[in-house]
Short mmCIF file of C-alpha atoms in Angstrom, two decimals:
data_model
loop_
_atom_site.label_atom_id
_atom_site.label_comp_id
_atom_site.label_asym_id
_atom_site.label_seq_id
_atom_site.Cartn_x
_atom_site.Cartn_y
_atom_site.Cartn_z
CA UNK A 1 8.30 -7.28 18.41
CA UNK A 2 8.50 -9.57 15.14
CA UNK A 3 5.88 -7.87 12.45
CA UNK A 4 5.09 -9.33 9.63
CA UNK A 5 6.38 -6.96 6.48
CA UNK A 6 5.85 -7.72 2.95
CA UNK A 7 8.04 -5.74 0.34
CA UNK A 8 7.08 -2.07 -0.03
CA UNK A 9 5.29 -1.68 3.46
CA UNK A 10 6.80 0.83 5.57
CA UNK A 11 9.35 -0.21 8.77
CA UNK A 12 8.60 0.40 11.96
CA UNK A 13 11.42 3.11 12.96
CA UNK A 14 12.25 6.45 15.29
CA UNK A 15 8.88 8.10 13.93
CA UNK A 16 6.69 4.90 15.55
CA UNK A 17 8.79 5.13 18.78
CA UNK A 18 7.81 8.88 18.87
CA UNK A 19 4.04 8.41 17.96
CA UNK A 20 3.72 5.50 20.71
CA UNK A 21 5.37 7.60 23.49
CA UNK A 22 2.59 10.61 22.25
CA UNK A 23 -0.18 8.11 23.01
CA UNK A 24 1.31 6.74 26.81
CA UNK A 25 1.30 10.71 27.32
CA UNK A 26 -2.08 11.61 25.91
CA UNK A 27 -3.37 8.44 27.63
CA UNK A 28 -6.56 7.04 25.97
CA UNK A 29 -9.96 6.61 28.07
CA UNK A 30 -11.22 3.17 28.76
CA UNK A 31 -13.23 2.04 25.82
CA UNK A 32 -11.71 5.21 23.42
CA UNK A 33 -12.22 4.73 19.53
CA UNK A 34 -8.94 4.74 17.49
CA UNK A 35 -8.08 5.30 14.43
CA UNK A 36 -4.79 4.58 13.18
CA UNK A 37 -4.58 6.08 9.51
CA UNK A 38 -1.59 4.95 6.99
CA UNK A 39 -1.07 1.76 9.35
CA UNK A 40 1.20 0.27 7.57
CA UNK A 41 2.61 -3.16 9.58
CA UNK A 42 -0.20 -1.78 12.25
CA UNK A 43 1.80 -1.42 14.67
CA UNK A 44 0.21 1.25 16.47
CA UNK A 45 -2.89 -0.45 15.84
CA UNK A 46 -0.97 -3.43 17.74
CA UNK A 47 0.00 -1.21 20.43
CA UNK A 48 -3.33 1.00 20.50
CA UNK A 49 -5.03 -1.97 21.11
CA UNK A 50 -3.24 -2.91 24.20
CA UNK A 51 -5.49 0.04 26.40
CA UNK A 52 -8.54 -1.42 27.69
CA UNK A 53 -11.58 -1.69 25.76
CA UNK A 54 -9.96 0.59 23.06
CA UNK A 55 -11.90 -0.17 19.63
CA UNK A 56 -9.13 0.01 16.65
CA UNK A 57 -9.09 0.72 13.16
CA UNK A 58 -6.32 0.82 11.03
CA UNK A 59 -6.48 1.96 7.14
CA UNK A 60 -3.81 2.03 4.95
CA UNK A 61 -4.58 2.32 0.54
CA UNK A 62 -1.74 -0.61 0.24
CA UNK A 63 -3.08 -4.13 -0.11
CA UNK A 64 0.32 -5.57 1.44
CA UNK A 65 -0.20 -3.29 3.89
CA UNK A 66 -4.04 -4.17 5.14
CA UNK A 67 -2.77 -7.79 4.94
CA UNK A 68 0.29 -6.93 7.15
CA UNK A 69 -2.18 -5.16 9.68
CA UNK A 70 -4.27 -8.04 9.61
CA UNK A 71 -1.84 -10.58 10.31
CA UNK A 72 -0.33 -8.80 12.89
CA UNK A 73 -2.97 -8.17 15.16
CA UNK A 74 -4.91 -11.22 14.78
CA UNK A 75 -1.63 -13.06 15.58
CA UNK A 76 -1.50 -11.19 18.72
CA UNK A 77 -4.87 -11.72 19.92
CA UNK A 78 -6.17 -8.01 19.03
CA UNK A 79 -9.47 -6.90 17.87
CA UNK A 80 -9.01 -4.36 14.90
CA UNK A 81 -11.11 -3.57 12.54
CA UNK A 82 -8.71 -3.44 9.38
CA UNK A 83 -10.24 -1.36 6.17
CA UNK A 84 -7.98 -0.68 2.92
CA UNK A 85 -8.71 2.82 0.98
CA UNK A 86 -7.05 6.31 0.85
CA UNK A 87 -7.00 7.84 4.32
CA UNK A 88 -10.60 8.79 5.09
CA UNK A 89 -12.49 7.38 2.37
CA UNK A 90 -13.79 4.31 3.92
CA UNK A 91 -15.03 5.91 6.88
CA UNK A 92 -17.64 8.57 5.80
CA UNK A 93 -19.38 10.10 8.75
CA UNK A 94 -17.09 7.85 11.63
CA UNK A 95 -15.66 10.03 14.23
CA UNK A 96 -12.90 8.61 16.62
CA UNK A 97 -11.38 9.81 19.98
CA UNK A 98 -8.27 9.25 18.89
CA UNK A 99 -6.69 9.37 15.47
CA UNK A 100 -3.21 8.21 14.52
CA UNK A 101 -1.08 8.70 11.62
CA UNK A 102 2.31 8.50 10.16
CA UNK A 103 2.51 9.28 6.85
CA UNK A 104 5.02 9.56 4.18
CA UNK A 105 6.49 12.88 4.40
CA UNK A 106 9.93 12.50 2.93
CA UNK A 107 10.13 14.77 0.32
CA UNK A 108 10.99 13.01 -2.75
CA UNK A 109 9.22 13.60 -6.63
CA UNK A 110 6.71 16.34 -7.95
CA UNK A 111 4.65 12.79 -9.66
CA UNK A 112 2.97 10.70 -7.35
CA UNK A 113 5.03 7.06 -6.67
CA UNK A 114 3.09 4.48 -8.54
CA UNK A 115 0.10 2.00 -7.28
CA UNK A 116 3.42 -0.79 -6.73
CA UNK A 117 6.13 1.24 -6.37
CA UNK A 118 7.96 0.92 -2.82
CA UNK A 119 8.56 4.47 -2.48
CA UNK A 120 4.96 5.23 -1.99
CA UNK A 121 5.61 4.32 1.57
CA UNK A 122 7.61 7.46 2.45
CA UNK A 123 7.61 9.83 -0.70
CA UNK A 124 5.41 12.89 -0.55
CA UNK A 125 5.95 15.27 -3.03
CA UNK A 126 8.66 17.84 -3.28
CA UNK A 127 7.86 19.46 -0.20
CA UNK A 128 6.98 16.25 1.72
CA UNK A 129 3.27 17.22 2.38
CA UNK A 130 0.88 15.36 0.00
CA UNK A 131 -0.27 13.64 2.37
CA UNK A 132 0.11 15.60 6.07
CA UNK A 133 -2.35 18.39 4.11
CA UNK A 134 -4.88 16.48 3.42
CA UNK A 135 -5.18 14.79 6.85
CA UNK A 136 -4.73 18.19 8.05
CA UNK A 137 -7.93 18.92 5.99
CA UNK A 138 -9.95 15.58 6.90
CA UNK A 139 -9.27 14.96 10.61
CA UNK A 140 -11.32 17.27 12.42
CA UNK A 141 -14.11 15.89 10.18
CA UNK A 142 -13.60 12.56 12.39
CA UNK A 143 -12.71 13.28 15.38
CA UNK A 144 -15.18 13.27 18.27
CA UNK A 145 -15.82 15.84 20.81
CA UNK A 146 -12.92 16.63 23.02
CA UNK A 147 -10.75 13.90 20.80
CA UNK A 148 -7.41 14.02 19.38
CA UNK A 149 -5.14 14.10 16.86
CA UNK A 150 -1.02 12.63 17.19
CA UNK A 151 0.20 12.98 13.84
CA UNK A 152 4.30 12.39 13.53
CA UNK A 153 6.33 14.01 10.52
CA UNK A 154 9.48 15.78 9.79
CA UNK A 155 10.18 18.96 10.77
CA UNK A 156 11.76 19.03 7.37
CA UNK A 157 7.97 19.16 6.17
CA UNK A 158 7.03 21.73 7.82
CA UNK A 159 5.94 22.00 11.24
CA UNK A 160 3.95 25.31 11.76
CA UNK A 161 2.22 24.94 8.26
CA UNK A 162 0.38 21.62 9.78
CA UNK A 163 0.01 23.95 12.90
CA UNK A 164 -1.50 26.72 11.35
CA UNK A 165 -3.92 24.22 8.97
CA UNK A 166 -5.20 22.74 12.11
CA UNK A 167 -5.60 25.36 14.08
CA UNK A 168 -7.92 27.21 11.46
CA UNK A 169 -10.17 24.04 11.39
CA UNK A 170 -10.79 25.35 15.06
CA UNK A 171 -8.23 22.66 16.86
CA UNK A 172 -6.11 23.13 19.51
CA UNK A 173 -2.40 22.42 18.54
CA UNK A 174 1.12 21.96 20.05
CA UNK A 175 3.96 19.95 19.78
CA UNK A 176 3.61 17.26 21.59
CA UNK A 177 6.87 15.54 21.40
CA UNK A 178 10.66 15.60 19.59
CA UNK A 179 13.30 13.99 19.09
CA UNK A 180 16.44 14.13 16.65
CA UNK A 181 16.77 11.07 14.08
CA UNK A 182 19.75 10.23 11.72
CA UNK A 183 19.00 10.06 8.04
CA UNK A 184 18.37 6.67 7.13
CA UNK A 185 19.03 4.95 3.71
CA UNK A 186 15.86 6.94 2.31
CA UNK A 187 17.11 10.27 3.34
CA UNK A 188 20.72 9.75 2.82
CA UNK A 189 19.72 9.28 -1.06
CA UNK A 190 17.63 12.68 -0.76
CA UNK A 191 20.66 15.02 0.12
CA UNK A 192 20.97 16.41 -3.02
CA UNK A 193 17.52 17.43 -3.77
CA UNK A 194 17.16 18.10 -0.46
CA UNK A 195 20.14 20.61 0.03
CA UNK A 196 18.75 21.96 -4.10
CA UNK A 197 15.79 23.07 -1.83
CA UNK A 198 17.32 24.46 0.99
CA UNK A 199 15.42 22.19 3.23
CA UNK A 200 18.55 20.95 5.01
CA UNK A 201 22.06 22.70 5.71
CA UNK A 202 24.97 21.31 3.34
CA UNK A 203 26.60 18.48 5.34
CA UNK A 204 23.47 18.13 7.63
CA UNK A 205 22.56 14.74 8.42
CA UNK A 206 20.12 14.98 10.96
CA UNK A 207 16.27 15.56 11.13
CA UNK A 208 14.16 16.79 13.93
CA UNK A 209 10.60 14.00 14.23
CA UNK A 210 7.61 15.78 15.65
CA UNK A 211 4.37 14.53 17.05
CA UNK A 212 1.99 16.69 16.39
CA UNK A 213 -1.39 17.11 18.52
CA UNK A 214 -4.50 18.73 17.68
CA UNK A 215 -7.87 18.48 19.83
CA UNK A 216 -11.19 19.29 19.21
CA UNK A 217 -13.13 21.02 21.90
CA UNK A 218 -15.34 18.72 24.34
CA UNK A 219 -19.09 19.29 23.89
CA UNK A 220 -19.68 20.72 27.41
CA UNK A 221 -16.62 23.45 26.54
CA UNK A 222 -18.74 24.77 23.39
CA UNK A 223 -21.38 24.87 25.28
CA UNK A 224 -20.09 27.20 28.20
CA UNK A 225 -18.35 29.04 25.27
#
């Protein structure tokens, strides 16, 4: 699939491939709202688009980005609503059935990557979670009864910490899907403070993706609860 990708906006890789098998698997009703959150290309938006009478959004805080998303699914002939601002800021009191995200999650500097600076599409703090917490935190705001969460990171980040966040927002989690994935160029330049931090083995090369899914509770089941 050709995708229009300015400088600085991330590429579609192993992590996308993971999050779109998540979605074939958790299957989308006819006419489900989704939310694809740090869209990036909008890819997923591209692809989330695709189930019948799905209504998109995709929202990413980069301008190349939003004009990337754009592009790309008005060139294909799909509806999506495409809004620039961080995460859930442009969508005060919207609630989706389904909400996608990749994020950056490589962990890379303690400072935030500046408003132009290319890393800001994968670096997320020394531990990789700047930006998986605070979905963590704002996603059950806006999902809808009985909807869902697929959220893709590293395991390297921290898989049962995004677990146990989402869980105590009253979710239902699991992993939902895995797969191994070579370091890439980005990671590959990480070893060293990576190994420093005993995040990954000396000599490993190798991270595990994860697609996360949390669900909120239908209406009916609180109600026989």
């Amino acid at each position: 699939m050709f995708l229009l990708r300015p400088p600085g906006v991330y590429r579609p890789q192993g992590d996308t491939a993971l999050l779109t098998d998540a979605l074939g698997l958790l299957d989308p009703p006819r006419g489900a709202s989704i939310l694809d959150i740090c869209s990036g290309t909008g890819v997923m938006s591209v692809i989330a688009a695709r189930h019948p009478g799905a209504r998109v959004t995709a929202v990413d805080l980069s301008l190349r980005a939003v004009i990337a998303a754009w592009f790309n699914t008005v060139v294909r002939g799909r509806r999506v609503r495409v809004l620039r601002g961080d995460l859930f800021d442009p969508l005060a009191g919207e609630q989706f059935d389904v909400i996608l995200a990749n994020p950056p999650y490589v962990a890379g500097r303690a400072a935030a990557p500046g408003a132009h600076s290319r890393a800001r599409a994968w670096d997320a703090g020394l531990d990789g979670r700047r930006l998986v917490d605070r979905i963590c935190g704002a996603a059950p705001h806006h999902l809808a009864p009985g909807g869902s969460l697929l959220m893709v990171h590293s395991a390297l980040s921290g898989v049962e910490a995004s677990l146990r966040r989402l869980r105590a927002a009253g979710l239902r989690t699991h992993v939902m899907a895995r797969r191994p994935e070579r370091f890439g160029p980005v990671m590959r330049g990480r070893v060293a403070q990576l190994e420093a931090q005993g995040l990954i083995r000396p000599g490993q090369r190798e991270e595990e993706l994860v697609v996360i899914c949390a669900q909120r509770e239908a209406a009916a089941e609180r109600r026989i609860a």
